[in-house]
Short mmCIF file of C-alpha atoms and ligand atoms in Angstrom, two decimals:
data_model
loop_
_atom_site.label_atom_id
_atom_site.label_comp_id
_atom_site.label_asym_id
_atom_site.label_seq_id
_atom_site.Cartn_x
_atom_site.Cartn_y
_atom_site.Cartn_z
CA MET A 1 8.99 21.46 12.84
CA ILE A 2 9.81 17.74 13.36
CA GLY A 3 9.96 18.38 17.11
CA ALA A 4 6.35 19.64 17.00
CA ILE A 5 5.28 16.73 14.79
CA ARG A 6 6.86 14.19 17.16
CA LYS A 7 4.86 15.62 20.07
CA ASP A 8 1.67 14.62 18.23
CA PHE A 9 2.65 10.93 18.44
CA PRO A 10 2.42 9.75 22.06
CA ILE A 11 4.03 6.37 21.34
CA LEU A 12 7.29 8.00 20.26
CA SER A 13 8.06 8.87 23.87
CA ARG A 14 7.91 5.17 24.85
CA ARG A 15 10.99 3.30 25.96
CA ILE A 16 11.79 -0.15 24.61
CA ASN A 17 14.27 -2.33 26.48
CA ASN A 18 15.07 0.72 28.57
CA LYS A 19 16.11 2.69 25.49
CA LYS A 20 14.40 5.50 23.61
CA LEU A 21 12.18 4.03 20.86
CA VAL A 22 13.59 4.49 17.35
CA TYR A 23 10.73 3.47 15.06
CA LEU A 24 11.95 2.57 11.58
CA ASP A 25 9.24 0.12 10.49
CA ASN A 26 6.91 2.57 8.80
CA ALA A 27 6.53 0.57 5.60
CA ALA A 28 4.85 -2.12 7.72
CA THR A 29 2.63 0.33 9.57
CA THR A 30 2.93 3.91 10.79
CA GLN A 31 2.33 5.33 14.26
CA LYS A 32 -0.85 7.32 14.92
CA PRO A 33 -1.11 10.97 15.94
CA LYS A 34 -3.34 12.00 18.85
CA ALA A 35 -5.81 13.54 16.38
CA VAL A 36 -6.51 10.11 14.86
CA ILE A 37 -6.79 8.34 18.22
CA GLU A 38 -9.12 11.08 19.47
CA ALA A 39 -11.30 11.00 16.34
CA ILE A 40 -11.89 7.27 16.91
CA SER A 41 -12.56 7.59 20.62
CA ASN A 42 -14.79 10.65 20.06
CA PHE A 43 -16.85 8.60 17.61
CA TYR A 44 -17.40 5.82 20.16
CA LEU A 45 -17.90 8.24 23.06
CA ASN A 46 -20.36 10.53 21.33
CA HIS A 47 -21.65 9.41 17.93
CA ASN A 48 -21.62 5.61 17.70
CA ALA A 49 -24.39 4.19 15.51
CA ASN A 50 -24.68 2.26 12.27
CA ILE A 51 -24.69 4.38 9.12
CA ARG A 52 -27.20 5.05 6.35
CA ARG A 53 -29.91 2.82 7.79
CA GLY A 54 -31.22 4.82 10.71
CA VAL A 55 -33.24 8.02 10.90
CA HIS A 56 -32.28 8.74 14.50
CA THR A 57 -29.84 11.51 15.38
CA LEU A 58 -26.84 9.31 16.19
CA SER A 59 -27.15 7.41 12.93
CA GLU A 60 -27.40 10.65 10.98
CA GLU A 61 -24.34 12.06 12.76
CA ALA A 62 -22.35 8.88 12.14
CA THR A 63 -23.43 8.84 8.49
CA ALA A 64 -22.43 12.48 7.99
CA LYS A 65 -19.00 11.88 9.54
CA PHE A 66 -18.48 8.76 7.42
CA GLU A 67 -19.62 10.39 4.15
CA GLU A 68 -17.28 13.31 4.80
CA VAL A 69 -14.33 10.93 4.48
CA TYR A 70 -15.38 9.96 0.93
CA LYS A 71 -14.94 13.63 0.01
CA LYS A 72 -11.59 13.95 1.83
CA THR A 73 -10.27 10.76 0.18
CA ALA A 74 -11.37 11.79 -3.31
CA LYS A 75 -9.70 15.18 -2.85
CA PHE A 76 -6.53 13.64 -1.40
CA ILE A 77 -5.87 11.48 -4.48
CA GLY A 78 -7.39 13.79 -7.10
CA ALA A 79 -10.35 11.51 -7.94
CA LYS A 80 -13.01 12.96 -10.23
CA SER A 81 -15.84 12.07 -7.84
CA VAL A 82 -16.65 10.39 -4.52
CA ASP A 83 -18.42 7.67 -6.54
CA GLU A 84 -14.98 6.35 -7.47
CA ILE A 85 -13.97 5.57 -3.88
CA ILE A 86 -14.58 2.14 -2.31
CA PHE A 87 -13.59 1.54 1.30
CA GLY A 88 -12.38 -1.92 2.29
CA SER A 89 -10.02 -3.31 4.89
CA GLY A 90 -6.68 -2.48 3.25
CA THR A 91 -4.64 -2.67 0.06
CA THR A 92 -4.87 -6.46 0.10
CA GLU A 93 -8.65 -6.46 0.17
CA ALA A 94 -8.79 -3.62 -2.36
CA ILE A 95 -6.74 -5.59 -4.91
CA ASN A 96 -8.65 -8.81 -4.22
CA MET A 97 -11.88 -6.86 -4.69
CA ALA A 98 -10.63 -5.45 -8.01
CA ALA A 99 -9.54 -8.92 -9.16
CA LYS A 100 -12.82 -10.63 -8.21
CA CYS A 101 -15.00 -7.95 -9.82
CA PHE A 102 -12.72 -7.92 -12.87
CA GLU A 103 -12.83 -11.73 -13.25
CA ASN A 104 -16.63 -11.68 -13.56
CA SER A 105 -16.77 -8.65 -15.87
CA CYS A 106 -16.79 -7.91 -19.58
CA PHE A 107 -13.10 -6.93 -19.29
CA TRP A 108 -11.95 -10.55 -18.76
CA ASP A 109 -11.99 -13.70 -20.85
CA LYS A 110 -10.62 -17.13 -20.04
CA GLU A 111 -7.75 -16.89 -22.52
CA GLY A 112 -6.65 -13.54 -21.09
CA GLU A 113 -3.15 -12.74 -19.87
CA ILE A 114 -2.12 -10.76 -16.81
CA ILE A 115 1.17 -8.91 -16.31
CA VAL A 116 2.77 -8.16 -12.94
CA THR A 117 6.35 -7.19 -12.00
CA GLU A 118 9.14 -9.07 -10.26
CA MET A 119 9.04 -6.58 -7.39
CA GLU A 120 5.37 -7.05 -6.38
CA HIS A 121 4.10 -7.63 -2.86
CA HIS A 122 2.20 -10.95 -2.63
CA SER A 123 -1.00 -8.88 -2.41
CA ASN A 124 -0.51 -7.84 -6.01
CA ILE A 125 0.43 -11.30 -7.29
CA LEU A 126 -1.83 -13.86 -5.62
CA PRO A 127 -5.23 -12.24 -6.43
CA TRP A 128 -4.26 -12.35 -10.12
CA MET A 129 -2.95 -15.91 -9.85
CA SER A 130 -6.33 -16.86 -8.38
CA ILE A 131 -7.94 -15.84 -11.68
CA LEU A 132 -5.35 -17.73 -13.73
CA ASP A 133 -5.02 -20.96 -11.75
CA ARG A 134 -6.57 -23.76 -13.73
CA LYS A 135 -7.10 -26.14 -10.81
CA GLU A 136 -9.19 -26.06 -7.69
CA ASN A 137 -6.45 -26.71 -5.17
CA ILE A 138 -7.09 -26.38 -1.49
CA PHE A 139 -3.35 -26.46 -0.73
CA GLY A 140 -2.28 -23.66 -3.10
CA PHE A 141 -2.12 -22.69 -6.75
CA SER A 142 -0.53 -25.39 -8.85
CA ASN A 143 -1.34 -24.68 -12.47
CA VAL A 144 -1.13 -20.96 -13.13
CA LYS A 145 -1.18 -20.10 -16.82
CA ASN A 146 -0.77 -16.77 -18.62
CA LEU A 147 0.86 -14.77 -15.83
CA LYS A 148 3.68 -12.72 -17.31
CA VAL A 149 6.28 -10.97 -15.20
CA ILE A 150 8.18 -7.76 -16.04
CA ARG A 151 11.89 -8.10 -15.25
CA ILE A 152 13.88 -5.70 -13.11
CA ASN A 153 17.50 -4.79 -13.86
CA LYS A 154 20.42 -5.05 -11.43
CA ASP A 155 19.57 -1.65 -9.90
CA GLY A 156 16.00 -2.73 -9.18
CA ILE A 157 14.51 -0.68 -12.03
CA LEU A 158 11.73 -2.10 -14.24
CA ASP A 159 12.76 -3.08 -17.75
CA LEU A 160 10.15 -1.23 -19.81
CA ASP A 161 11.34 -2.76 -23.10
CA HIS A 162 10.51 -6.10 -21.55
CA LEU A 163 7.04 -4.83 -20.61
CA LYS A 164 6.51 -3.70 -24.20
CA SER A 165 7.47 -7.15 -25.48
CA LEU A 166 5.00 -8.82 -23.09
CA LEU A 167 1.97 -6.77 -24.15
CA THR A 168 -0.38 -8.55 -26.60
CA SER A 169 -4.01 -8.35 -27.65
CA LYS A 170 -4.64 -10.95 -24.91
CA THR A 171 -3.28 -8.76 -22.09
CA LYS A 172 -6.23 -7.87 -19.89
CA ILE A 173 -4.62 -6.31 -16.86
CA VAL A 174 -1.23 -4.92 -15.89
CA ALA A 175 -0.78 -4.77 -12.10
CA ILE A 176 2.20 -2.83 -10.78
CA SER A 177 3.32 -1.31 -7.54
CA HIS A 178 3.88 2.44 -7.52
CA ILE A 179 6.76 2.15 -5.03
CA SER A 180 8.37 -1.18 -4.12
CA ASN A 181 8.18 -2.03 -0.41
CA VAL A 182 11.63 -3.66 -0.60
CA LEU A 183 13.69 -1.93 -3.29
CA GLY A 184 12.09 1.45 -2.76
CA THR A 185 11.98 1.86 -6.54
CA ILE A 186 9.52 4.52 -7.71
CA ASN A 187 8.00 3.11 -10.87
CA PRO A 188 7.20 5.52 -13.72
CA VAL A 189 3.47 4.84 -13.60
CA LYS A 190 2.49 7.50 -16.17
CA GLU A 191 4.95 6.15 -18.72
CA ILE A 192 3.86 2.56 -18.03
CA VAL A 193 0.17 3.42 -18.43
CA LYS A 194 0.90 5.17 -21.73
CA MET A 195 2.83 2.16 -23.01
CA VAL A 196 0.11 -0.28 -21.93
CA LYS A 197 -2.67 1.77 -23.52
CA GLU A 198 -0.74 2.23 -26.79
CA ASN A 199 0.03 -1.48 -27.13
CA SER A 200 -3.02 -3.25 -25.69
CA SER A 201 -6.54 -2.77 -24.41
CA ALA A 202 -5.51 -3.80 -20.88
CA LEU A 203 -6.52 -2.01 -17.70
CA VAL A 204 -3.82 -0.87 -15.28
CA LEU A 205 -4.01 -1.41 -11.53
CA VAL A 206 -1.52 0.37 -9.29
CA ASP A 207 -0.66 -0.82 -5.78
CA GLY A 208 -0.07 2.53 -4.09
CA ALA A 209 0.42 1.22 -0.53
CA GLN A 210 3.94 2.67 -0.30
CA ALA A 211 3.29 5.76 -2.43
CA VAL A 212 0.16 7.62 -1.24
CA PRO A 213 1.55 8.13 2.29
CA HIS A 214 4.74 9.72 0.98
CA GLN A 215 4.09 11.80 -2.11
CA LYS A 216 1.25 13.75 -3.68
CA ILE A 217 -0.72 11.41 -5.93
CA ASN A 218 -3.19 12.42 -8.58
CA VAL A 219 -4.91 9.34 -9.97
CA GLN A 220 -6.29 11.25 -12.94
CA SER A 221 -2.92 12.48 -14.08
CA LEU A 222 -1.40 9.00 -13.63
CA GLY A 223 -3.98 7.71 -16.10
CA CYS A 224 -4.35 4.28 -14.44
CA ASP A 225 -7.69 2.50 -14.01
CA PHE A 226 -7.43 1.23 -10.41
CA TYR A 227 -5.38 2.51 -7.48
CA ALA A 228 -5.21 0.76 -4.08
CA PHE A 229 -3.81 1.84 -0.70
CA SER A 230 -4.05 1.34 3.08
CA SER A 231 -4.96 3.78 5.84
CA HIS A 232 -2.59 2.26 8.42
CA LYS A 233 0.49 3.10 6.35
CA MET A 234 -0.48 6.79 6.38
CA LEU A 235 -1.18 7.52 10.06
CA GLY A 236 -4.69 6.06 10.01
CA PRO A 237 -6.05 2.99 11.78
CA THR A 238 -5.71 -0.60 10.59
CA GLY A 239 -8.66 -2.25 8.88
CA VAL A 240 -9.30 0.52 6.35
CA GLY A 241 -8.18 0.65 2.75
CA VAL A 242 -9.21 2.31 -0.46
CA LEU A 243 -9.85 1.04 -3.94
CA TRP A 244 -10.15 3.89 -6.40
CA CYS A 245 -11.47 3.02 -9.84
CA LYS A 246 -12.49 5.15 -12.82
CA LYS A 247 -16.24 5.68 -12.74
CA GLU A 248 -16.82 4.45 -16.30
CA ILE A 249 -15.08 1.15 -15.42
CA LEU A 250 -16.71 0.79 -12.02
CA GLU A 251 -20.09 1.09 -13.71
CA LYS A 252 -19.30 -2.01 -15.77
CA LEU A 253 -18.09 -4.18 -12.87
CA PRO A 254 -20.38 -6.57 -10.99
CA PRO A 255 -20.22 -6.64 -7.18
CA PHE A 256 -18.29 -9.48 -5.53
CA LEU A 257 -19.68 -9.25 -1.99
CA PHE A 258 -23.40 -9.56 -1.40
CA GLY A 259 -25.52 -8.49 1.58
CA GLY A 260 -26.98 -5.48 3.32
CA GLY A 261 -26.39 -1.97 2.07
CA MET A 262 -25.43 -2.85 -1.52
CA ILE A 263 -28.95 -3.22 -2.97
CA GLU A 264 -31.82 -1.16 -4.26
CA GLU A 265 -34.37 -4.00 -4.25
CA VAL A 266 -34.35 -7.69 -3.28
CA TYR A 267 -36.94 -10.38 -4.10
CA PHE A 268 -36.57 -14.16 -4.05
CA ASP A 269 -36.20 -14.26 -7.81
CA LYS A 270 -34.21 -11.08 -8.52
CA ALA A 271 -32.25 -8.21 -6.98
CA VAL A 272 -31.19 -4.76 -8.12
CA TRP A 273 -27.88 -3.31 -6.96
CA ALA A 274 -27.45 0.11 -5.40
CA ASP A 275 -25.56 2.76 -7.36
CA ILE A 276 -21.77 2.89 -7.27
CA PRO A 277 -19.84 2.96 -5.01
CA HIS A 278 -22.31 1.42 -2.53
CA LYS A 279 -22.93 -1.70 -4.59
CA PHE A 280 -19.35 -2.72 -3.72
CA THR A 281 -19.65 -2.35 0.04
CA ALA A 282 -21.94 -5.01 1.48
CA GLY A 283 -22.37 -5.19 5.25
CA THR A 284 -21.44 -2.78 8.01
CA SER A 285 -18.29 -0.81 7.18
CA ASN A 286 -15.42 -0.12 9.57
CA ILE A 287 -17.14 3.15 10.53
CA SER A 288 -14.83 4.28 13.33
CA GLY A 289 -11.80 3.27 11.24
CA VAL A 290 -12.91 5.30 8.23
CA ILE A 291 -13.55 8.30 10.49
CA GLY A 292 -10.07 7.86 11.99
CA PHE A 293 -8.68 7.67 8.46
CA GLY A 294 -10.37 10.99 7.74
CA ALA A 295 -8.47 12.51 10.68
CA ALA A 296 -5.22 11.06 9.27
CA LEU A 297 -5.94 12.69 5.89
CA ASP A 298 -6.54 16.02 7.67
CA TYR A 299 -3.21 15.64 9.49
CA LEU A 300 -1.31 14.88 6.27
CA GLU A 301 -3.01 17.75 4.41
CA LYS A 302 -2.16 20.14 7.23
CA THR A 303 1.49 19.01 7.30
CA GLY A 304 1.77 18.96 3.50
CA LEU A 305 2.87 16.04 1.35
CA SER A 306 5.58 18.11 -0.32
CA LEU A 307 7.24 18.80 3.04
CA ILE A 308 6.96 15.13 4.01
CA GLU A 309 8.48 14.04 0.68
CA LYS A 310 11.35 16.53 1.00
CA GLN A 311 12.16 15.48 4.58
CA GLU A 312 12.08 11.80 3.66
CA LYS A 313 14.38 12.29 0.66
CA GLU A 314 16.93 13.88 3.01
CA LEU A 315 16.62 10.98 5.44
CA VAL A 316 16.94 8.31 2.74
CA SER A 317 19.95 10.06 1.28
CA TYR A 318 21.58 10.28 4.73
CA CYS A 319 20.71 6.64 5.44
CA ILE A 320 22.17 5.37 2.17
CA ASP A 321 25.34 7.43 2.62
CA SER A 322 25.75 6.22 6.20
CA LEU A 323 25.03 2.55 5.49
CA SER A 324 27.32 2.58 2.44
CA ASN A 325 30.27 3.19 4.76
CA ILE A 326 29.67 -0.02 6.70
CA PRO A 327 31.87 -2.88 5.40
CA GLY A 328 29.92 -6.03 4.48
CA LEU A 329 26.61 -4.17 4.11
CA THR A 330 24.71 -4.42 0.81
CA ILE A 331 21.86 -2.04 -0.04
CA TYR A 332 19.17 -3.18 -2.50
CA GLY A 333 17.35 -1.01 -5.02
CA PRO A 334 18.37 2.15 -6.86
CA LEU A 335 20.97 4.36 -5.21
CA ASP A 336 19.71 7.37 -7.17
CA ILE A 337 17.53 9.12 -4.57
CA SER A 338 15.22 10.62 -7.22
CA LYS A 339 14.17 7.07 -8.18
CA ARG A 340 13.61 5.85 -4.63
CA GLY A 341 10.96 6.09 -1.92
CA SER A 342 11.60 5.94 1.79
CA VAL A 343 12.47 2.29 2.37
CA VAL A 344 16.04 1.01 2.55
CA ALA A 345 16.47 -2.79 2.49
CA PHE A 346 19.89 -4.24 3.14
CA THR A 347 21.85 -7.31 4.22
CA LEU A 348 24.89 -7.56 6.46
CA PHE A 349 27.35 -10.26 5.41
CA GLY A 350 27.45 -13.12 7.93
CA VAL A 351 24.39 -11.99 9.96
CA HIS A 352 20.84 -13.18 9.30
CA PRO A 353 18.44 -10.20 9.04
CA HIS A 354 16.30 -11.64 11.88
CA ASP A 355 19.37 -11.76 14.17
CA LEU A 356 20.27 -8.22 13.20
CA ALA A 357 16.70 -7.03 13.89
CA SER A 358 16.78 -8.75 17.32
CA VAL A 359 20.03 -7.05 18.29
CA LEU A 360 18.69 -3.68 17.11
CA ASP A 361 15.51 -4.25 19.14
CA SER A 362 17.65 -4.68 22.24
CA TYR A 363 18.75 -1.07 21.62
CA GLY A 364 15.14 0.12 21.14
CA ILE A 365 15.39 0.23 17.34
CA ALA A 366 12.46 -1.25 15.39
CA ILE A 367 13.20 -2.40 11.85
CA ARG A 368 11.65 -5.17 9.76
CA SER A 369 13.39 -8.36 8.66
CA GLY A 370 12.24 -11.16 6.37
CA HIS A 371 10.94 -11.35 2.81
CA HIS A 372 8.45 -8.50 3.37
CA CYS A 373 5.75 -10.45 1.49
CA ALA A 374 7.87 -10.29 -1.65
CA MET A 375 9.24 -13.81 -1.88
CA PRO A 376 9.60 -13.90 -5.69
CA LEU A 377 11.66 -10.69 -5.51
CA HIS A 378 13.96 -12.17 -2.84
CA ASN A 379 14.33 -15.33 -4.96
CA LYS A 380 15.38 -13.13 -7.87
CA LEU A 381 17.91 -11.33 -5.63
CA GLY A 382 19.23 -14.75 -4.55
CA ILE A 383 18.59 -14.14 -0.84
CA SER A 384 15.95 -15.37 1.58
CA ALA A 385 15.56 -12.19 3.60
CA THR A 386 16.58 -8.55 4.00
CA ALA A 387 16.60 -6.09 6.86
CA ARG A 388 14.52 -2.99 6.11
CA ALA A 389 14.52 0.49 7.61
CA SER A 390 11.63 2.69 6.52
CA PHE A 391 10.87 6.29 7.37
CA TYR A 392 8.02 8.67 7.92
CA LEU A 393 7.43 12.29 8.80
CA TYR A 394 8.47 11.96 12.46
CA ASN A 395 11.88 10.35 11.81
CA THR A 396 15.09 12.30 12.27
CA LYS A 397 18.75 12.03 11.35
CA SER A 398 19.45 10.92 14.91
CA ASP A 399 17.23 7.85 14.28
CA ILE A 400 19.54 6.92 11.42
CA GLU A 401 22.60 7.54 13.58
CA ALA A 402 21.11 5.16 16.17
CA LEU A 403 20.54 2.58 13.42
CA VAL A 404 24.13 2.83 12.21
CA ALA A 405 25.48 2.60 15.76
CA GLY A 406 23.24 -0.44 16.36
CA ILE A 407 24.49 -2.18 13.21
CA LYS A 408 28.10 -1.54 14.28
CA LYS A 409 27.36 -3.09 17.68
CA ALA A 410 25.76 -6.11 15.95
CA LYS A 411 28.92 -6.51 13.86
CA LYS A 412 30.95 -6.71 17.06
CA ILE A 413 28.53 -9.20 18.66
CA PHE A 414 28.56 -11.46 15.59
CA LYS A 415 32.28 -10.85 14.96
CA VAL A 416 31.80 -9.92 11.28
C1 PLP B 1 3.49 -2.57 -1.68
C2 PLP B 1 2.49 -3.17 -0.75
N1 PLP B 1 1.36 -3.68 -1.24
C3 PLP B 1 0.42 -4.21 -0.46
C4 PLP B 1 0.57 -4.27 0.90
C5 PLP B 1 -0.51 -4.87 1.74
O1 PLP B 1 -1.08 -3.90 2.53
P1 PLP B 1 -2.17 -4.29 3.67
O2 PLP B 1 -1.49 -5.32 4.53
O3 PLP B 1 -2.43 -3.02 4.36
O4 PLP B 1 -3.35 -4.84 2.97
C6 PLP B 1 1.74 -3.77 1.46
C7 PLP B 1 1.98 -3.88 2.92
O5 PLP B 1 3.08 -3.98 3.39
C8 PLP B 1 2.72 -3.21 0.62
O6 PLP B 1 3.86 -2.70 1.12
#
């Protein structure tokens, strides 16, 4: 099965530094199957036109192909309707969009408090800080008030008692990642939403960038209010992301981006917005990207998320077992596989993660090193950087064996 899957990804047969490519940087971005590449090139070769505004054949074809992806996306995440789907450029833009619309809505007031977690990606911290910063500062935020942060324990698990103690009548939004891009921790979103709703009137936003690609998500059963994710982390092209939001909330949010395509009527003294979701998408969308994303969704549906999840669990388990046997190597996040997604971040005593990643690259192995846009988390862990291997449906046990062999070679090179 994996052999057949790998054949769908032309880049996997590339050689890097004269070695077979071992691609273990899937949490940063995934490789693209032929079906996605062909869907994009087919659009430009045969159907290219702007959408919704033309009555000519090409525009109607492009519009039909684009609209189809709303349906596929809604089905993929279990949304109630296509009206709840907003396409943007990625998770980052989706969360910024949510924050900007939220800031100008009836859900926010100036005394409000926002809760995030210690394990968040910067994309799920900074947009909220932008609401809470009390100073206009062109160099950065310098006076952020009312941001509360849920602690993690030593295993990288959220302390839910701490969350409960942080919730007040002033809490307006709780923004959490579904799966941490560093610790791999799978947060119990359903339980968190229940706790938030029982103890406050806050809305819950979930950063699903590392979850939607790897396990079946149903936004309705999670009970959250917003859910954000990126196409490029799930076989689709870059420059496409999704913000899902409950219809009844979306209807109460003002738009944050103004321009063509988001209006019903415009005069010099007034304007009337289009219906949701179009009032949130001003300007020309990434049409070819969204169509490519549709092909990625088809590919994932055809392969089956349950198979992908099962395969990845086996890989993560094998990776953790193998890395645990290397002296001087520390793995971060829960070791219990049932609580962990498919990223494994680690450090090797005496070797900077960037140096380790460079040595591995010389053997054709691509991993990520750095703070992975989670600087507060690394500060909490008392380290400046980690090395991170992350998996997807085309990875095999032999990729992990190559990683382990590469780390052992690096140990020899650095004499640690
Ligand atoms: C948990 C998490 N949130 C947000 C993002 C940002 O995603 P994007 O760069 O696609 O906007 C990432 C990307 O690494 C991520 O891992």
